[in-house]
Short mmCIF file of N, CA and C in Angstrom, two decimals:
data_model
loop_
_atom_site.label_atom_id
_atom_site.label_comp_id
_atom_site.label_asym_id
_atom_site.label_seq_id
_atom_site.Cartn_x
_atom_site.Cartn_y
_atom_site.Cartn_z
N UNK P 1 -43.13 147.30 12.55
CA UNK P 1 -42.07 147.31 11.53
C UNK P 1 -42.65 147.56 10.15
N UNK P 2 -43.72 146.78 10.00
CA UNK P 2 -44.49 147.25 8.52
C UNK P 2 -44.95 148.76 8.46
N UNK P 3 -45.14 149.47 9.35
CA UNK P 3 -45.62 150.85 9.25
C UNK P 3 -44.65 151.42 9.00
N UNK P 4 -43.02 151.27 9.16
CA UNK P 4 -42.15 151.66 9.24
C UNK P 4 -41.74 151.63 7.48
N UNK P 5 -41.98 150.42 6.92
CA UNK P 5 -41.58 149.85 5.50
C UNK P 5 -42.60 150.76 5.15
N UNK P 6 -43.50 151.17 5.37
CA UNK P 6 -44.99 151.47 4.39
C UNK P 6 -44.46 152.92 4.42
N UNK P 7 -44.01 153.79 5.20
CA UNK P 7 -43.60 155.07 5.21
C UNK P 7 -42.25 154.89 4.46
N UNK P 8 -41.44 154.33 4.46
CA UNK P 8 -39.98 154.78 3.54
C UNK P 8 -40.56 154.11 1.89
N UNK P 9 -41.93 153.72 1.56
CA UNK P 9 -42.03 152.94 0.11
C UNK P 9 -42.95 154.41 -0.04
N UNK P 10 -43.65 155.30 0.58
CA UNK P 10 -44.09 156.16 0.38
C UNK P 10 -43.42 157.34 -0.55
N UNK P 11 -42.25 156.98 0.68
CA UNK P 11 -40.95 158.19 0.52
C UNK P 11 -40.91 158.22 -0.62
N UNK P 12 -39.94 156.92 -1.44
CA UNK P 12 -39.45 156.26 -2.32
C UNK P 12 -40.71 156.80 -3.47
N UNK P 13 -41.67 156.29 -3.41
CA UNK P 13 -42.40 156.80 -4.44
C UNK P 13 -42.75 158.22 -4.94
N UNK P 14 -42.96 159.06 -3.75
CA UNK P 14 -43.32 160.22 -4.04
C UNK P 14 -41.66 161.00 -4.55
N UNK P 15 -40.71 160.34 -4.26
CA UNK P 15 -39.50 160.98 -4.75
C UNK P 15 -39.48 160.21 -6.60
N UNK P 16 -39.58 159.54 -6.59
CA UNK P 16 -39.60 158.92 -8.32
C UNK P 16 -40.94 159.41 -8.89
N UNK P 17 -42.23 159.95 -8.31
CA UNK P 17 -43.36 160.53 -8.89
C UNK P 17 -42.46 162.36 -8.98
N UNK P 18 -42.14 162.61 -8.16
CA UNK P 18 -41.03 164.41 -8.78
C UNK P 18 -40.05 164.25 -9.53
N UNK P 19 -39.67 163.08 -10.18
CA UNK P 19 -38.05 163.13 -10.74
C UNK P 19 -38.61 162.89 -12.22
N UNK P 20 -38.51 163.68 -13.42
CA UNK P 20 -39.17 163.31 -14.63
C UNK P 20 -38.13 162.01 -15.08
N UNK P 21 -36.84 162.20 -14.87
CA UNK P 21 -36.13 161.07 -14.95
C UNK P 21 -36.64 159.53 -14.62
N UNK P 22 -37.47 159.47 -13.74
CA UNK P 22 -37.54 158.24 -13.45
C UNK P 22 -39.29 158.08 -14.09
N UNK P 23 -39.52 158.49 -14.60
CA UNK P 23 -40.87 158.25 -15.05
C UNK P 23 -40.75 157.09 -15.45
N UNK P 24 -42.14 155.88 -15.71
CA UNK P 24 -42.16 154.73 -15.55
C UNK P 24 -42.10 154.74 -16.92
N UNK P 25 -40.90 153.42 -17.09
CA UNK P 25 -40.83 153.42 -18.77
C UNK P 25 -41.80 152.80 -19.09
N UNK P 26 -42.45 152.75 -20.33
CA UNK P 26 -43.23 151.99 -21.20
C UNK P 26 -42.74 150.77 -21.48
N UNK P 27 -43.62 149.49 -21.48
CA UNK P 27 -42.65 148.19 -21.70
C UNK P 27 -42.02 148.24 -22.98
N UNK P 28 -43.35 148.33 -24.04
CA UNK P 28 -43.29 147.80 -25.02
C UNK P 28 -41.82 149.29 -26.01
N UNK P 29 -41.64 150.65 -25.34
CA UNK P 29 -41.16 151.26 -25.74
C UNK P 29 -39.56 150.74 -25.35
N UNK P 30 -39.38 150.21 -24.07
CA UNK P 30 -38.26 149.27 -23.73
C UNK P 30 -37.81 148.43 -24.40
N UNK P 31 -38.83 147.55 -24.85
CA UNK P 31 -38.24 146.42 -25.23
C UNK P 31 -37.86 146.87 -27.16
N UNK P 32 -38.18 147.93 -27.78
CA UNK P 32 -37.93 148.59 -29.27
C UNK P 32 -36.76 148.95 -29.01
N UNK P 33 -36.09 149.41 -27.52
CA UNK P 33 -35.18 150.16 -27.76
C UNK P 33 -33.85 148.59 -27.35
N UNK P 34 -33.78 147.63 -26.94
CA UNK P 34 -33.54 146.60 -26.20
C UNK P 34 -33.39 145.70 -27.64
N UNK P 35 -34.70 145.84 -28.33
CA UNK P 35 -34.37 145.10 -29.89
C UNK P 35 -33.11 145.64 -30.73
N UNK P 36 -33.05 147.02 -30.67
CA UNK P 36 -32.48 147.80 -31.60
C UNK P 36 -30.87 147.40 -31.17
N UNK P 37 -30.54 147.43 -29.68
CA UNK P 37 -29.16 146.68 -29.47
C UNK P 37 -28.83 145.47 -29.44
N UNK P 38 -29.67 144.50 -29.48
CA UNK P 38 -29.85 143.44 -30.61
C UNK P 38 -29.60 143.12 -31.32
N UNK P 39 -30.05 143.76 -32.57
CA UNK P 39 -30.24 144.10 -34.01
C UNK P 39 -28.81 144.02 -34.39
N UNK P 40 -28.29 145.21 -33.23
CA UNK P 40 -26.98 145.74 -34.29
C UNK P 40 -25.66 144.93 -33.57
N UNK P 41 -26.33 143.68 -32.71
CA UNK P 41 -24.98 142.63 -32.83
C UNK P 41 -25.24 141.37 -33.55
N UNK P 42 -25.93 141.51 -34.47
CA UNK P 42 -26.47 140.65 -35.63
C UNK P 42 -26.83 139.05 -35.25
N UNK P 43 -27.71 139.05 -33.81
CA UNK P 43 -27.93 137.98 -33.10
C UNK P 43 -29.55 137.42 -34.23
N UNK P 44 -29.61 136.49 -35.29
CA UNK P 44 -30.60 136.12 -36.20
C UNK P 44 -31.88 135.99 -35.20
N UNK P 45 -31.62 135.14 -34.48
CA UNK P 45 -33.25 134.55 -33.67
C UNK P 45 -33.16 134.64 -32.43
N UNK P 46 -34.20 135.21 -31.66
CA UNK P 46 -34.45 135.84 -30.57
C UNK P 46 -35.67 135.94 -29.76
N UNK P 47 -35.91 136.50 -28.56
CA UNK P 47 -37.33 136.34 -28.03
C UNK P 47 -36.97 137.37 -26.78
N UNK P 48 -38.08 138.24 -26.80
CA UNK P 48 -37.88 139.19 -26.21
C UNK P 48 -39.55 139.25 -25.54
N UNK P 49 -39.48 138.49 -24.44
CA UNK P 49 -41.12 138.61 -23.85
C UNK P 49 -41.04 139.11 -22.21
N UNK P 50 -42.04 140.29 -21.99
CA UNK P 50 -42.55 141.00 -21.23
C UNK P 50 -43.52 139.89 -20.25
N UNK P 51 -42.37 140.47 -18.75
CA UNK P 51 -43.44 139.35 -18.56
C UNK P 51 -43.10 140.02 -16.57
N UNK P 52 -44.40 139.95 -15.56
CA UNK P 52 -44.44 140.32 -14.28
C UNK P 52 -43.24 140.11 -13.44
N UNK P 53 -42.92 140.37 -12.76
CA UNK P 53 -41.75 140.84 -11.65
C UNK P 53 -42.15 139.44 -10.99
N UNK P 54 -43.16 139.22 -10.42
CA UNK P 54 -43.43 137.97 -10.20
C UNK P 54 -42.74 136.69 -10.98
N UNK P 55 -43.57 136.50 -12.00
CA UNK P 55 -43.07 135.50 -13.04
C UNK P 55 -41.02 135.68 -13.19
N UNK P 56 -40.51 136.55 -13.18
CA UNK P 56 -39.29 136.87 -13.30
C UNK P 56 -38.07 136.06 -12.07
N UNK P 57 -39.34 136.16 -11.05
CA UNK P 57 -38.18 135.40 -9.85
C UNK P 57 -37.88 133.91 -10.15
N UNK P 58 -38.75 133.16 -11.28
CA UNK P 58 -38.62 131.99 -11.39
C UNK P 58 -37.40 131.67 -12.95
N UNK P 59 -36.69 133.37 -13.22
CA UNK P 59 -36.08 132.84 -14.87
C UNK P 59 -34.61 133.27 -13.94
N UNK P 60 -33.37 133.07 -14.64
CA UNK P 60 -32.09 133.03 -14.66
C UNK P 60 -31.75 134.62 -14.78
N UNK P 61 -31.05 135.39 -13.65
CA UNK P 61 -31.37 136.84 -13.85
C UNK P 61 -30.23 137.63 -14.89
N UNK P 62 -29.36 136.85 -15.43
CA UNK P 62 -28.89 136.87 -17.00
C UNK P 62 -29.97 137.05 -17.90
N UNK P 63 -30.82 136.52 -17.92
CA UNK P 63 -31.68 136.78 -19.15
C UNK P 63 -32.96 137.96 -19.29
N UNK P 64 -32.88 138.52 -17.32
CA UNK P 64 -33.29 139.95 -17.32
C UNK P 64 -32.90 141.21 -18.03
N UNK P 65 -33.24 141.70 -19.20
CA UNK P 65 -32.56 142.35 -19.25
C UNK P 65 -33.25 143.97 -19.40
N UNK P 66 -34.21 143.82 -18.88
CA UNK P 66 -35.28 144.93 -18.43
C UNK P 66 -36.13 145.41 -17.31
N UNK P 67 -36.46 146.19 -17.05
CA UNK P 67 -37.19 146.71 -16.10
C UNK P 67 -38.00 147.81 -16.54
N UNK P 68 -39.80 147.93 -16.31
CA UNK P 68 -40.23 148.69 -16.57
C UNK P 68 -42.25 149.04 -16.06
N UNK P 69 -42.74 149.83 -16.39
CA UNK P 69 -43.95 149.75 -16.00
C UNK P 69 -43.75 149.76 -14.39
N UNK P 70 -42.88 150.55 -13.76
CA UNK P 70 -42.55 151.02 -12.54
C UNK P 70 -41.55 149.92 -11.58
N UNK P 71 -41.31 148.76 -12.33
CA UNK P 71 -40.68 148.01 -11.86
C UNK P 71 -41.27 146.39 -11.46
N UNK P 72 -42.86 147.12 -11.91
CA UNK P 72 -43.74 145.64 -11.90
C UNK P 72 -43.26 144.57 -13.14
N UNK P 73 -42.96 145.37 -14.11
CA UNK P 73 -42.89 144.46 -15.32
C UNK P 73 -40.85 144.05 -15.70
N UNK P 74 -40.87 143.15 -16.03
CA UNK P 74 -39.75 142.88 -16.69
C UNK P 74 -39.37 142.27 -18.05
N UNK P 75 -38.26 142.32 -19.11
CA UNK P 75 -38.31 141.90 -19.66
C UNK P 75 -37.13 140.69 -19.84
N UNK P 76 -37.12 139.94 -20.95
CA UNK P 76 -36.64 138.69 -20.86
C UNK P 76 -35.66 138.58 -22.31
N UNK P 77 -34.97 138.10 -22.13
CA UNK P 77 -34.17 138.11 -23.15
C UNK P 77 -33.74 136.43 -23.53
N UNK P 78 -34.31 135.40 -24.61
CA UNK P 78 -33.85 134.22 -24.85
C UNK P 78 -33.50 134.05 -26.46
N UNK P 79 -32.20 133.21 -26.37
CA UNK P 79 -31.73 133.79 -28.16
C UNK P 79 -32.06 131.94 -28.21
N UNK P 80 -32.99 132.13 -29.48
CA UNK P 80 -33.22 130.87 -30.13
C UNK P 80 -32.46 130.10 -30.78
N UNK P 81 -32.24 128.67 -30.32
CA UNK P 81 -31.17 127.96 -31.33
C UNK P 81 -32.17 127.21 -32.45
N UNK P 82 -32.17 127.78 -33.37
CA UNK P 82 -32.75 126.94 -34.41
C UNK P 82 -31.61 126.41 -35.38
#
């Protein structure tokens, strides 16, 4: 069954390595563009940290509000109450 998974993640990849569309976003270019809609709902204090796909299964998936670096990385979205 794993040889089976290991050939369709092949697939999967070599089809997102031909699609310029899916090229792996940049985190840190993600998370500028992620600030900027932010910004312009005038939310004061905020936290926007990059953080492994791993680490991600343990946060609230509301506060995902990224994906990037091929899907290894995610980002996080927490609005500060000060």
């Amino acid at each position: 069954a794993s040889h089976m998974k290991r050939i369709a993640l092949a697939v999967i990849c070599g089809a997102l390595a031909t699609s310029a569309l899916a090229a792996p976003k940049d985190c840190e270019e993600l998370r500028k563009e992620i600030e900027v809609k932010i910004q312009a709902k005038a939310i004061p204090s905020y936290t926007l940290e990059i953080i492994t796909a791993e680490e991600a299964k343990n946060h609230d998936s509301a506060m995902i509000v990224g994906s990037c670096e091929n899907g290894t990385k995610r980002i996080i979205y927490q609005k500060n109450n000060d």
